[in-house]
Amino acid sequence: MEKESLEELQRRCSLFKEISQLYEANYEEKRKVQELKHKLEEIENQHKNKKVNENPSESEEENEPEAEQEEENEEEEEEEEEAEAEKELMEALIANEKKSKDELNEVRRLFINHFKNASTSSCPFGVKRMGELDSEPFTEAMKCSKDNHYEAMQKCTLWSKYIRDPHWHPFKFVKIRGKLTEVVDGEDKKLKGLKKELGEKAYEAVKTALIEMNEYNPSGRFPVHELWNLEEDRKATLKDVVEYMLDGWTPNKRLRRRK
C-alpha cells in the first residue's frame, strides 16, 4: 500500500513538473506582448504631446508652408510607426492566445494520461470516451439471455459503425431562443427504426453518442478521450482537477515516511 502511495506521489511530481515547464515556455510570449503594449503606449503619448506643444509663434509665420510640410511628413512617419506597432502587437496577441490555448490543451492531455493510468478507485475524476456507444441499453433490450446477449453485442457493434460513418449525419438545425442550433433529427429513418425495434433507452444511447461525436470529433468520427468529473457526470474543468491534485499533495506524510 505504501509502495502504491509512493508511486502515485512520484507520478504527481512528474505531472506538475511537466505543467510548470509548459507555463515557463509561455512566459516569453507574454513578456513580448507586454513590451509591445508599452511601446505602443509610448508612441501614442509622444504623438499626443507633440500635438499639444505645437503652437507656432508670429515670427515663424513666414516659414509656415515649410513648417507645415515638415509637420505633415513627421505626422505621416509617426502614423506609420504607430500602425506598425499596432500590427506587431496584434500579431503578438494572436500568437500568445494560440500558445495559451495550446498550453491548456497540453495540460488537459497530461491530466487525461494521468487519470487513464491512475490506480485510485476513490478518485472523483476519470476519463470518458466521447462518442462511444453504451452497450447496456442494447443488452437490456435483448433480455440478456446468452444467445440474445451475443445478438445485442452485434447490434451495438453495428450501431457503433453507423455512428462512425461520415456519410450518415442525422442532424438538423432548429431555432432555440432565436439562435440556430444543430440537434439530432428524430425523424431520421435509421433512428426511428432503432426506437421501434429496441426501444427508448437504446435510441437515447445512440443519440448521446451522436451528439458527443458531433461535438468532439465530427471529421475523424472516432471516440476521443475527455477528462471527466465522475461524481457530477460532466466534463471536468482544469480548475477542478488542479484543486483536487493540490489537496492530495501531502508533504508531511512524505517526511514521516522518510523518518
Coordinates of C-alpha atoms in Angstrom, one line a residue:
M1 CA 0.0 0.0 0.0
E2 CA 2.9 2.3 0.9
K3 CA 4.6 1.5 -2.4
E4 CA 1.4 2.4 -4.3
S5 CA 1.2 5.7 -2.5
L6 CA 4.8 6.5 -3.2
E7 CA 4.4 5.6 -6.9
E8 CA 1.3 7.9 -7.1
L9 CA 3.2 10.7 -5.4
Q10 CA 6.1 10.3 -8.0
R11 CA 3.6 10.4 -10.8
R12 CA 2.1 13.6 -9.4
C13 CA 5.5 15.1 -9.1
S14 CA 6.3 14.3 -12.7
L15 CA 2.9 15.7 -13.8
F16 CA 3.4 19.0 -12.0
K17 CA 6.9 19.3 -13.4
E18 CA 5.6 18.9 -17.0
I19 CA 2.9 21.5 -16.4
S20 CA 5.3 24.0 -14.9
Q21 CA 7.6 23.6 -17.9
L22 CA 4.7 24.5 -20.2
Y23 CA 3.9 27.6 -18.3
E24 CA 7.6 28.7 -18.3
A25 CA 7.7 28.2 -22.1
N26 CA 4.8 30.6 -22.4
Y27 CA 6.3 33.3 -20.2
E28 CA 8.4 34.7 -23.0
E29 CA 5.4 35.2 -25.3
K30 CA 3.5 37.1 -22.6
R31 CA 6.6 39.3 -21.8
K32 CA 6.8 40.1 -25.5
V33 CA 3.2 41.2 -25.6
Q34 CA 3.7 43.5 -22.6
E35 CA 6.8 45.1 -24.2
L36 CA 4.8 45.8 -27.4
K37 CA 2.0 47.3 -25.4
H38 CA 4.4 49.7 -23.6
K39 CA 6.0 50.6 -26.9
L40 CA 2.6 51.4 -28.5
E41 CA 1.6 53.5 -25.4
E42 CA 4.9 55.5 -25.7
I43 CA 4.3 56.2 -29.4
E44 CA 0.7 57.3 -28.7
N45 CA 1.8 59.5 -25.8
Q46 CA 4.6 61.1 -27.9
H47 CA 2.1 61.8 -30.6
K48 CA -0.4 63.4 -28.2
N49 CA 2.3 65.5 -26.5
K50 CA 3.6 66.8 -29.8
K51 CA 0.2 67.9 -30.9
V52 CA -0.3 69.7 -27.6
N53 CA 3.1 71.5 -27.9
E54 CA 2.6 72.6 -31.5
N55 CA 1.8 76.3 -31.3
P56 CA 3.9 78.3 -33.8
S57 CA 4.8 82.0 -32.9
E58 CA 4.3 85.0 -35.2
S59 CA 7.9 85.1 -36.2
E60 CA 7.5 81.7 -37.7
E61 CA 4.6 82.7 -39.9
E62 CA 6.8 83.3 -42.9
N63 CA 8.1 79.8 -42.8
E64 CA 4.6 78.3 -42.3
P65 CA 4.4 76.4 -45.6
E66 CA 7.8 74.6 -45.0
A67 CA 7.0 74.0 -41.3
E68 CA 3.6 72.6 -42.2
Q69 CA 5.2 70.3 -44.8
E70 CA 7.7 69.1 -42.2
E71 CA 4.9 68.6 -39.7
E72 CA 2.9 66.6 -42.2
N73 CA 5.9 64.4 -43.0
E74 CA 6.5 63.8 -39.3
E75 CA 2.9 63.0 -38.7
E76 CA 2.9 60.5 -41.6
E77 CA 6.1 58.9 -40.1
E78 CA 4.5 58.7 -36.7
E79 CA 1.3 57.3 -38.0
E80 CA 3.2 54.6 -39.9
E81 CA 5.3 53.8 -36.8
E82 CA 2.1 53.6 -34.7
A83 CA 0.4 51.4 -37.3
E84 CA 3.4 49.1 -37.4
A85 CA 3.5 48.9 -33.6
E86 CA -0.3 48.1 -33.6
K87 CA 0.3 45.4 -36.2
E88 CA 3.1 43.9 -34.2
L89 CA 1.0 44.0 -31.0
M90 CA -1.9 42.3 -32.8
E91 CA 0.3 39.6 -34.2
A92 CA 1.8 39.0 -30.8
L93 CA -1.6 38.9 -29.1
I94 CA -2.8 36.3 -31.6
A95 CA 0.3 34.2 -31.2
N96 CA 0.0 34.5 -27.4
E97 CA -3.6 33.4 -27.5
K98 CA -2.8 30.4 -29.7
K99 CA 0.1 29.5 -27.4
S100 CA -2.1 29.8 -24.3
K101 CA -4.8 27.6 -25.9
D102 CA -2.2 25.0 -26.9
E103 CA -0.8 25.1 -23.4
L104 CA -4.2 24.5 -21.8
N105 CA -4.9 21.6 -24.2
E106 CA -1.5 20.1 -23.4
V107 CA -2.2 20.4 -19.6
R108 CA -5.6 18.7 -20.2
R109 CA -3.8 15.9 -22.2
L110 CA -1.4 15.4 -19.4
F111 CA -4.2 15.1 -16.9
I112 CA -6.1 12.6 -19.2
N113 CA -3.0 10.4 -19.4
H114 CA -2.5 10.7 -15.6
F115 CA -6.1 9.6 -14.8
K116 CA -6.1 6.9 -17.5
N117 CA -3.3 5.2 -15.6
A118 CA -4.4 6.2 -12.1
S119 CA -4.9 3.3 -9.7
T120 CA -7.0 5.2 -7.1
S121 CA -10.6 3.9 -7.2
S122 CA -11.9 6.7 -4.9
C123 CA -10.7 9.4 -7.3
P124 CA -13.6 11.7 -8.4
F125 CA -12.0 12.2 -11.8
G126 CA -11.5 9.8 -14.7
V127 CA -11.5 9.6 -18.5
K128 CA -14.6 9.1 -20.7
R129 CA -14.5 8.1 -24.4
M130 CA -16.7 10.7 -26.1
G131 CA -18.7 9.3 -28.9
E132 CA -18.5 5.7 -27.7
L133 CA -21.8 3.8 -27.7
D134 CA -23.0 2.4 -24.3
S135 CA -23.9 -1.3 -24.8
E136 CA -26.0 -1.7 -21.7
P137 CA -29.3 -0.5 -23.2
F138 CA -28.9 -3.0 -26.0
T139 CA -28.3 -5.9 -23.7
E140 CA -31.3 -4.8 -21.6
A141 CA -33.5 -4.6 -24.8
M142 CA -32.4 -8.1 -25.9
K143 CA -33.4 -9.6 -22.4
C144 CA -29.8 -10.6 -21.6
S145 CA -30.0 -14.4 -22.2
K146 CA -26.8 -16.0 -23.6
D147 CA -27.9 -16.1 -27.2
N148 CA -29.6 -12.7 -27.0
H149 CA -26.5 -11.2 -25.3
Y150 CA -24.4 -12.1 -28.4
E151 CA -27.1 -10.7 -30.7
A152 CA -27.2 -7.5 -28.6
M153 CA -23.4 -7.0 -28.9
Q154 CA -23.8 -7.5 -32.7
K155 CA -26.5 -4.8 -32.8
C156 CA -24.3 -2.5 -30.6
T157 CA -21.3 -3.0 -32.9
L158 CA -23.5 -2.3 -36.0
W159 CA -24.8 1.0 -34.5
S160 CA -21.2 1.9 -33.5
K161 CA -20.3 1.6 -37.2
Y162 CA -23.2 3.8 -38.1
I163 CA -22.1 6.5 -35.6
R164 CA -18.6 6.5 -37.1
D165 CA -19.9 6.7 -40.7
P166 CA -19.1 10.2 -42.0
H167 CA -21.8 9.8 -44.7
W168 CA -24.5 9.4 -42.0
H169 CA -25.3 12.8 -40.4
P170 CA -28.8 12.6 -38.8
F171 CA -28.8 16.2 -37.6
K172 CA -30.9 19.3 -38.4
F173 CA -30.9 23.0 -37.5
V174 CA -33.6 24.4 -35.3
K175 CA -34.1 27.8 -33.7
I176 CA -33.6 27.7 -29.9
R177 CA -34.1 31.1 -28.2
G178 CA -33.6 32.8 -31.5
K179 CA -30.3 31.0 -32.3
L180 CA -29.8 28.3 -34.9
T181 CA -28.7 25.1 -33.2
E182 CA -27.8 21.7 -34.6
V183 CA -29.7 18.9 -33.0
V184 CA -30.3 15.1 -33.7
D185 CA -33.1 14.6 -36.2
G186 CA -35.6 12.3 -34.5
E187 CA -37.3 11.8 -37.9
D188 CA -34.2 10.0 -39.4
K189 CA -35.3 6.6 -40.8
K190 CA -32.5 4.7 -39.1
L191 CA -33.2 6.3 -35.7
K192 CA -36.9 5.7 -36.0
G193 CA -36.3 2.1 -36.8
L194 CA -34.0 1.7 -33.8
K195 CA -36.5 3.2 -31.4
K196 CA -39.2 0.9 -32.8
E197 CA -37.0 -2.2 -32.6
L198 CA -35.1 -1.8 -29.4
G199 CA -36.9 1.0 -27.5
E200 CA -36.3 4.4 -26.0
K201 CA -33.1 3.6 -24.0
A202 CA -31.2 2.2 -27.0
Y203 CA -32.3 5.2 -29.0
E204 CA -31.2 7.6 -26.3
A205 CA -27.8 5.8 -26.1
V206 CA -27.2 6.2 -29.9
K207 CA -28.4 9.8 -29.7
T208 CA -26.0 10.7 -26.9
A209 CA -23.1 9.1 -28.8
L210 CA -24.0 11.0 -31.9
I211 CA -24.1 14.3 -30.0
E212 CA -20.7 13.6 -28.4
M213 CA -19.2 12.6 -31.7
N214 CA -20.5 15.6 -33.5
E215 CA -19.1 17.9 -30.8
Y216 CA -15.7 16.3 -30.2
N217 CA -14.7 14.7 -33.5
P218 CA -17.1 15.4 -36.4
S219 CA -14.4 14.9 -39.1
G220 CA -12.5 11.9 -37.7
R221 CA -15.6 10.1 -36.5
F222 CA -14.0 8.0 -33.8
P223 CA -14.3 8.3 -30.0
V224 CA -11.8 10.6 -28.2
H225 CA -10.8 10.8 -24.5
E226 CA -12.1 13.5 -22.3
L227 CA -11.4 14.5 -18.7
W228 CA -14.5 13.6 -16.7
N229 CA -16.0 14.5 -13.4
L230 CA -17.3 11.1 -12.3
E231 CA -19.2 12.4 -9.3
E232 CA -21.2 15.0 -11.2
D233 CA -21.2 13.2 -14.6
R234 CA -19.9 16.1 -16.5
K235 CA -16.8 17.4 -18.3
A236 CA -14.1 18.2 -15.7
T237 CA -12.6 21.7 -15.7
L238 CA -8.8 22.2 -15.2
K239 CA -9.6 24.2 -12.0
D240 CA -11.5 21.2 -10.6
V241 CA -8.6 18.8 -11.2
V242 CA -5.8 21.2 -10.1
E243 CA -7.6 21.8 -6.8
Y244 CA -8.1 18.0 -6.3
M245 CA -4.4 17.3 -7.1
L246 CA -3.2 20.0 -4.7
D247 CA -5.5 18.8 -2.0
G248 CA -3.9 15.4 -2.4
W249 CA -0.4 16.9 -2.1
T250 CA 0.8 15.8 1.4
P251 CA 4.4 16.7 2.0
N252 CA 4.1 15.9 5.8
K253 CA 3.3 12.3 5.1
R254 CA 6.4 12.1 2.9
L255 CA 8.6 13.4 5.7
R256 CA 7.1 10.9 8.1
R257 CA 7.8 8.0 5.7
R258 CA 11.5 9.1 5.4
K259 CA 11.8 9.0 9.2

